[in-house]
Each structure stands twice: as C-alpha cells, then as structure tokens.
Amino acid sequence: MEAKTLTKADLQQLQDYNKKIYPDKVIPAKDYLEFWFNRNERALDQCLILREEDGSVHGQVLASEMSYYYKQERTDTVWLFDLIVDEDLRKTGWGVDVLLACMDKHPRSCSTGSGPTALPIHLKMGNKMLGEIRKYVGIVNPLSMFISLFRTNIKAEKFPSSVTVNGKTFRELSREEMPALTKPYNDNLLEIARNREFLQWRYFNDLHPYAFYKDEQSDDFFVVRTTIQKHMTVMLLVDYRCDMSDAKAFENIYQAAKKVMSKLHIGMLIAGSSLKVVDVVLESHGCKSIGRPRPVIGFVKVKDRKADVEARTFLLTTFADSDGETNWV
C-alpha cells in the first residue's frame, strides 16, 4: 500500500471507491470527479490516493488549485477536500500517512470542514485556524414560499439579465465576459483570490446552472443558483466579492440577490459567511446561522492576527472555495 499522486490510470478505481464511500451522494461519482479533474491539465497531479498493489483505492485526498492574498502578497496553492481512508485503516496510521504526503506536496494548502475529531489532529500537524464559515438561512420573500414548493431547479437562461438596487446595476455575464480580477478587493484580509480561469471553470460547467452578476460600475460581483431543500426550491448565494470595510457594498449584493429571487418567485435564501460584516447584514434581514460552523484551516502564519481570526474580521471565503456546495442538487 502506498500514498501516491493520482493518474489517469487510477480514475476508474477512484470512481468505484467514491461510489463505495459515498453511497448516498445524489450526483454520480463520475460526474462529480470529472467536474474537478476537467479544470485543467494539472488537476490530477494535485490529488493523492492510497493504493494497493492490485490497483484498488483505499483512501484519497482531493485538491483544487487556489490562490489567496495576504499582506500585499499572492500565494498560489491548493484547497484540500474529501480526505478519507477506509474505516478499518483509520487506526493503523494510514490516514496520517496520506496527510503527511499531502503536506509534503502542498506545504501551503488550506481546507475547510474538519470535524471535531479531525480538527485537533490538523492543528497539531501545523495548520492554523483562519476562521469559520457559517451557513445562514432566511425567508427573503415570504409571499413566494408557497410557490417555491415542489418546483424544480431553475435554468440559467431563466434568470433576469440584470437587476438594479440603490443606483447600482448588476448585469448577468457570459463565460467570455468574465473579469480578469488581478488584485484583492480587501488589503486588510486574508482573501481567497478570484481570477478569470477560476470563474470560467467554476460557474460555466455541466454540474449546476449558475448565474454570475457583476456591478456595471465596479468589479463587485455575486453568483447564485437554485437548489432543492426539503421539496422547496431555494436560492444559494454561492459566491461574492466586494469591499468589506463596511456593510454598504455587501448590502447592495444582498439586495440585488433578493431582487433576483423576487423576479423568480423564490422565498428562501441560503448564504455562507466568514466575516462579521456579512453576518451583520444577513442577520439584519432576519437570516439565522444554523448548524455547525465549518472551520477553515491552513498553513499560514497568523499569530499577529489571532484576535481578528476570533472576531471574524480576518478571512474572506465563500461556499465556492470547497466542495460542499457542489454536492447540493
């Protein structure tokens, strides 16, 4: 048994493994894995598997390229997810071996979602707490709640071409119109970067229908799609970027998303937040934080910003940066 870099020859075994370990996942393993691996020619090389001599897979850690801005510098690294080994191997140290191999391969990686048992292990191995993502749920358009029952997901072409709030017009853009985005929106935060390659891959694919809206007067943007939760069609605020120095810019994004929902007759919104300023806006409109906040960790030196991490004034990340949102149908 060895922890090795994923290759094309391993893909069928990896698909079989994912079918076994995630039997309840609605999205077929083939479609889910192809979404990540079709990003670019380097995608397979970012990932590790635990493979037996006969070729069978018994563990994995998947990774996707990402960058972040911190202290005026951009760092290129990966976002880790789906770290798992067979249950009967978890007490033998193979899980730690896979993690150590991954640390050697990606010494500046970040990840989210570690459970209460795994988180202390990650922190002991050198990861630092960077913040948490909270999941917010709110009834935005009460009159549309009944209409939202037993509907299907809404196709991208049905979304309004533009919405205007507070004198700002957010226009839906095509894949070819994605902005370059070569600098951070916030110099004082650890901000997970966006660029044209990421946006074109992430929001223009066959996995889900997304709608990307950009302010005509700036690079502020947000991304939404629908999902089905308990037989109800709800809106996901998947991603957003703006100046977070006060609440005004994100308030505009919230209001624009609300207007999109009104035009589509959708009542409920789900949004993710890693910043206090976003918490404040969402809570001011009646949204509630539910479930366990998802810790975000990484190999980043943050000793001088520990108070900001705890105060939720340090990290800008969204649902779009990891795998969780992609599994919602």
PDB file of C-alpha atoms in Angstrom, residues 117-249:
ATOM      1  CA  THR A 117     -12.225  14.660  15.969  1.00  0.00           C
ATOM      2  CA  ALA A 118     -10.038  15.532  12.984  1.00  0.00           C
ATOM      3  CA  LEU A 119      -9.547  19.241  13.688  1.00  0.00           C
ATOM      4  CA  PRO A 120      -7.157  18.833  16.671  1.00  0.00           C
ATOM      5  CA  ILE A 121      -5.010  16.465  14.571  1.00  0.00           C
ATOM      6  CA  HIS A 122      -4.750  19.014  11.752  1.00  0.00           C
ATOM      7  CA  LEU A 123      -3.854  21.785  14.189  1.00  0.00           C
ATOM      8  CA  LYS A 124      -1.221  19.629  15.892  1.00  0.00           C
ATOM      9  CA  MET A 125       0.348  18.986  12.494  1.00  0.00           C
ATOM     10  CA  GLY A 126       0.859  22.680  11.866  1.00  0.00           C
ATOM     11  CA  ASN A 127      -2.372  24.002  10.404  1.00  0.00           C
ATOM     12  CA  LYS A 128      -3.658  27.286  11.829  1.00  0.00           C
ATOM     13  CA  MET A 129      -7.240  28.344  12.386  1.00  0.00           C
ATOM     14  CA  LEU A 130      -8.067  31.006   9.804  1.00  0.00           C
ATOM     15  CA  GLY A 131     -11.760  31.383  10.592  1.00  0.00           C
ATOM     16  CA  GLU A 132     -15.109  29.676  10.130  1.00  0.00           C
ATOM     17  CA  ILE A 133     -17.840  29.616   7.509  1.00  0.00           C
ATOM     18  CA  ARG A 134     -21.336  29.958   8.897  1.00  0.00           C
ATOM     19  CA  LYS A 135     -24.391  28.780   6.977  1.00  0.00           C
ATOM     20  CA  TYR A 136     -27.215  31.329   7.052  1.00  0.00           C
ATOM     21  CA  VAL A 137     -30.835  30.666   6.103  1.00  0.00           C
ATOM     22  CA  GLY A 138     -33.517  33.304   5.755  1.00  0.00           C
ATOM     23  CA  ILE A 139     -37.003  33.875   4.366  1.00  0.00           C
ATOM     24  CA  VAL A 140     -36.420  36.756   1.994  1.00  0.00           C
ATOM     25  CA  ASN A 141     -39.721  36.824   0.098  1.00  0.00           C
ATOM     26  CA  PRO A 142     -42.477  35.386   2.346  1.00  0.00           C
ATOM     27  CA  LEU A 143     -45.148  35.578  -0.371  1.00  0.00           C
ATOM     28  CA  SER A 144     -43.093  33.272  -2.589  1.00  0.00           C
ATOM     29  CA  MET A 145     -42.688  30.478  -0.052  1.00  0.00           C
ATOM     30  CA  PHE A 146     -45.761  28.542  -1.172  1.00  0.00           C
ATOM     31  CA  ILE A 147     -44.862  28.945  -4.858  1.00  0.00           C
ATOM     32  CA  SER A 148     -41.385  27.533  -4.088  1.00  0.00           C
ATOM     33  CA  LEU A 149     -42.820  24.156  -3.045  1.00  0.00           C
ATOM     34  CA  PHE A 150     -42.388  21.221  -5.419  1.00  0.00           C
ATOM     35  CA  ARG A 151     -40.679  23.273  -8.128  1.00  0.00           C
ATOM     36  CA  THR A 152     -37.572  22.167  -9.982  1.00  0.00           C
ATOM     37  CA  ASN A 153     -34.219  23.924 -10.180  1.00  0.00           C
ATOM     38  CA  ILE A 154     -34.314  26.991 -12.397  1.00  0.00           C
ATOM     39  CA  LYS A 155     -32.259  27.023 -15.577  1.00  0.00           C
ATOM     40  CA  ALA A 156     -29.631  29.722 -16.031  1.00  0.00           C
ATOM     41  CA  GLU A 157     -31.449  31.266 -19.028  1.00  0.00           C
ATOM     42  CA  LYS A 158     -34.486  31.969 -16.833  1.00  0.00           C
ATOM     43  CA  PHE A 159     -32.568  34.313 -14.527  1.00  0.00           C
ATOM     44  CA  PRO A 160     -33.080  38.059 -15.110  1.00  0.00           C
ATOM     45  CA  SER A 161     -30.436  39.661 -17.325  1.00  0.00           C
ATOM     46  CA  SER A 162     -29.923  42.491 -14.829  1.00  0.00           C
ATOM     47  CA  VAL A 163     -31.163  43.934 -11.546  1.00  0.00           C
ATOM     48  CA  THR A 164     -30.785  47.467 -10.170  1.00  0.00           C
ATOM     49  CA  VAL A 165     -30.572  48.391  -6.482  1.00  0.00           C
ATOM     50  CA  ASN A 166     -29.547  51.662  -4.816  1.00  0.00           C
ATOM     51  CA  GLY A 167     -28.480  53.119  -8.155  1.00  0.00           C
ATOM     52  CA  LYS A 168     -26.258  50.123  -8.995  1.00  0.00           C
ATOM     53  CA  THR A 169     -26.990  47.745 -11.862  1.00  0.00           C
ATOM     54  CA  PHE A 170     -25.755  44.176 -11.644  1.00  0.00           C
ATOM     55  CA  ARG A 171     -25.715  42.544 -15.083  1.00  0.00           C
ATOM     56  CA  GLU A 172     -25.510  38.807 -15.740  1.00  0.00           C
ATOM     57  CA  LEU A 173     -22.309  37.977 -17.627  1.00  0.00           C
ATOM     58  CA  SER A 174     -21.417  35.175 -20.016  1.00  0.00           C
ATOM     59  CA  ARG A 175     -18.367  32.931 -19.774  1.00  0.00           C
ATOM     60  CA  GLU A 176     -16.499  35.083 -22.288  1.00  0.00           C
ATOM     61  CA  GLU A 177     -17.201  38.220 -20.231  1.00  0.00           C
ATOM     62  CA  MET A 178     -15.589  37.029 -17.003  1.00  0.00           C
ATOM     63  CA  PRO A 179     -13.378  39.775 -15.491  1.00  0.00           C
ATOM     64  CA  ALA A 180      -9.621  39.260 -15.084  1.00  0.00           C
ATOM     65  CA  LEU A 181      -9.524  40.236 -11.354  1.00  0.00           C
ATOM     66  CA  THR A 182      -5.776  40.549 -10.801  1.00  0.00           C
ATOM     67  CA  LYS A 183      -5.800  42.177  -7.343  1.00  0.00           C
ATOM     68  CA  PRO A 184      -7.596  41.762  -3.998  1.00  0.00           C
ATOM     69  CA  TYR A 185     -10.753  43.610  -3.037  1.00  0.00           C
ATOM     70  CA  ASN A 186      -9.539  43.983   0.576  1.00  0.00           C
ATOM     71  CA  ASP A 187      -5.911  44.597   1.545  1.00  0.00           C
ATOM     72  CA  ASN A 188      -6.509  44.003   5.257  1.00  0.00           C
ATOM     73  CA  LEU A 189      -7.954  40.496   4.924  1.00  0.00           C
ATOM     74  CA  LEU A 190      -6.747  37.054   4.013  1.00  0.00           C
ATOM     75  CA  GLU A 191      -8.826  36.917   0.844  1.00  0.00           C
ATOM     76  CA  ILE A 192      -9.254  33.818  -1.286  1.00  0.00           C
ATOM     77  CA  ALA A 193      -8.494  35.062  -4.783  1.00  0.00           C
ATOM     78  CA  ARG A 194     -10.657  35.081  -7.869  1.00  0.00           C
ATOM     79  CA  ASN A 195      -9.462  35.200 -11.470  1.00  0.00           C
ATOM     80  CA  ARG A 196     -10.860  34.588 -14.951  1.00  0.00           C
ATOM     81  CA  GLU A 197      -9.710  30.957 -15.134  1.00  0.00           C
ATOM     82  CA  PHE A 198     -11.389  30.094 -11.839  1.00  0.00           C
ATOM     83  CA  LEU A 199     -14.639  31.885 -12.713  1.00  0.00           C
ATOM     84  CA  GLN A 200     -14.929  30.302 -16.158  1.00  0.00           C
ATOM     85  CA  TRP A 201     -14.326  26.813 -14.797  1.00  0.00           C
ATOM     86  CA  ARG A 202     -16.374  27.130 -11.607  1.00  0.00           C
ATOM     87  CA  TYR A 203     -19.553  28.756 -12.946  1.00  0.00           C
ATOM     88  CA  PHE A 204     -19.821  27.548 -16.525  1.00  0.00           C
ATOM     89  CA  ASN A 205     -19.999  23.761 -16.374  1.00  0.00           C
ATOM     90  CA  ASP A 206     -22.464  20.896 -16.606  1.00  0.00           C
ATOM     91  CA  LEU A 207     -22.680  20.257 -12.863  1.00  0.00           C
ATOM     92  CA  HIS A 208     -25.056  23.111 -11.922  1.00  0.00           C
ATOM     93  CA  PRO A 209     -26.599  26.157 -13.649  1.00  0.00           C
ATOM     94  CA  TYR A 210     -25.098  29.320 -12.111  1.00  0.00           C
ATOM     95  CA  ALA A 211     -25.855  32.981 -12.752  1.00  0.00           C
ATOM     96  CA  PHE A 212     -22.923  35.417 -12.426  1.00  0.00           C
ATOM     97  CA  TYR A 213     -23.823  39.074 -11.811  1.00  0.00           C
ATOM     98  CA  LYS A 214     -21.321  41.943 -11.903  1.00  0.00           C
ATOM     99  CA  ASP A 215     -21.801  45.596 -10.992  1.00  0.00           C
ATOM    100  CA  GLU A 216     -21.532  47.736 -14.133  1.00  0.00           C
ATOM    101  CA  GLN A 217     -19.556  50.405 -12.256  1.00  0.00           C
ATOM    102  CA  SER A 218     -17.052  48.199 -10.405  1.00  0.00           C
ATOM    103  CA  ASP A 219     -15.739  44.642 -10.126  1.00  0.00           C
ATOM    104  CA  ASP A 220     -18.189  43.761  -7.334  1.00  0.00           C
ATOM    105  CA  PHE A 221     -19.978  40.516  -8.187  1.00  0.00           C
ATOM    106  CA  PHE A 222     -22.141  37.737  -6.822  1.00  0.00           C
ATOM    107  CA  VAL A 223     -23.106  34.256  -8.024  1.00  0.00           C
ATOM    108  CA  VAL A 224     -26.401  32.463  -7.386  1.00  0.00           C
ATOM    109  CA  ARG A 225     -28.116  29.225  -8.291  1.00  0.00           C
ATOM    110  CA  THR A 226     -31.099  27.274  -7.045  1.00  0.00           C
ATOM    111  CA  THR A 227     -31.141  24.046  -5.073  1.00  0.00           C
ATOM    112  CA  ILE A 228     -33.884  21.807  -3.670  1.00  0.00           C
ATOM    113  CA  GLN A 229     -34.146  21.631   0.112  1.00  0.00           C
ATOM    114  CA  LYS A 230     -36.990  19.581   1.647  1.00  0.00           C
ATOM    115  CA  HIS A 231     -39.077  19.763  -1.553  1.00  0.00           C
ATOM    116  CA  MET A 232     -38.599  23.526  -1.782  1.00  0.00           C
ATOM    117  CA  THR A 233     -36.666  25.483  -4.409  1.00  0.00           C
ATOM    118  CA  VAL A 234     -34.356  27.890  -2.591  1.00  0.00           C
ATOM    119  CA  MET A 235     -31.642  30.289  -3.716  1.00  0.00           C
ATOM    120  CA  LEU A 236     -27.958  29.778  -2.901  1.00  0.00           C
ATOM    121  CA  LEU A 237     -25.711  32.812  -2.682  1.00  0.00           C
ATOM    122  CA  VAL A 238     -22.705  30.803  -3.797  1.00  0.00           C
ATOM    123  CA  ASP A 239     -20.032  33.474  -4.118  1.00  0.00           C
ATOM    124  CA  TYR A 240     -19.421  37.214  -3.844  1.00  0.00           C
ATOM    125  CA  ARG A 241     -16.624  39.771  -3.735  1.00  0.00           C
ATOM    126  CA  CYS A 242     -16.693  43.436  -2.734  1.00  0.00           C
ATOM    127  CA  ASP A 243     -15.111  45.946  -0.366  1.00  0.00           C
ATOM    128  CA  MET A 244     -15.767  44.628   3.155  1.00  0.00           C
ATOM    129  CA  SER A 245     -14.531  47.709   5.051  1.00  0.00           C
ATOM    130  CA  ASP A 246     -18.166  48.483   5.887  1.00  0.00           C
ATOM    131  CA  ALA A 247     -21.565  46.947   5.215  1.00  0.00           C
ATOM    132  CA  LYS A 248     -22.626  49.106   2.256  1.00  0.00           C
ATOM    133  CA  ALA A 249     -21.170  47.061  -0.610  1.00  0.00           C
TER     134      ALA A 249
END
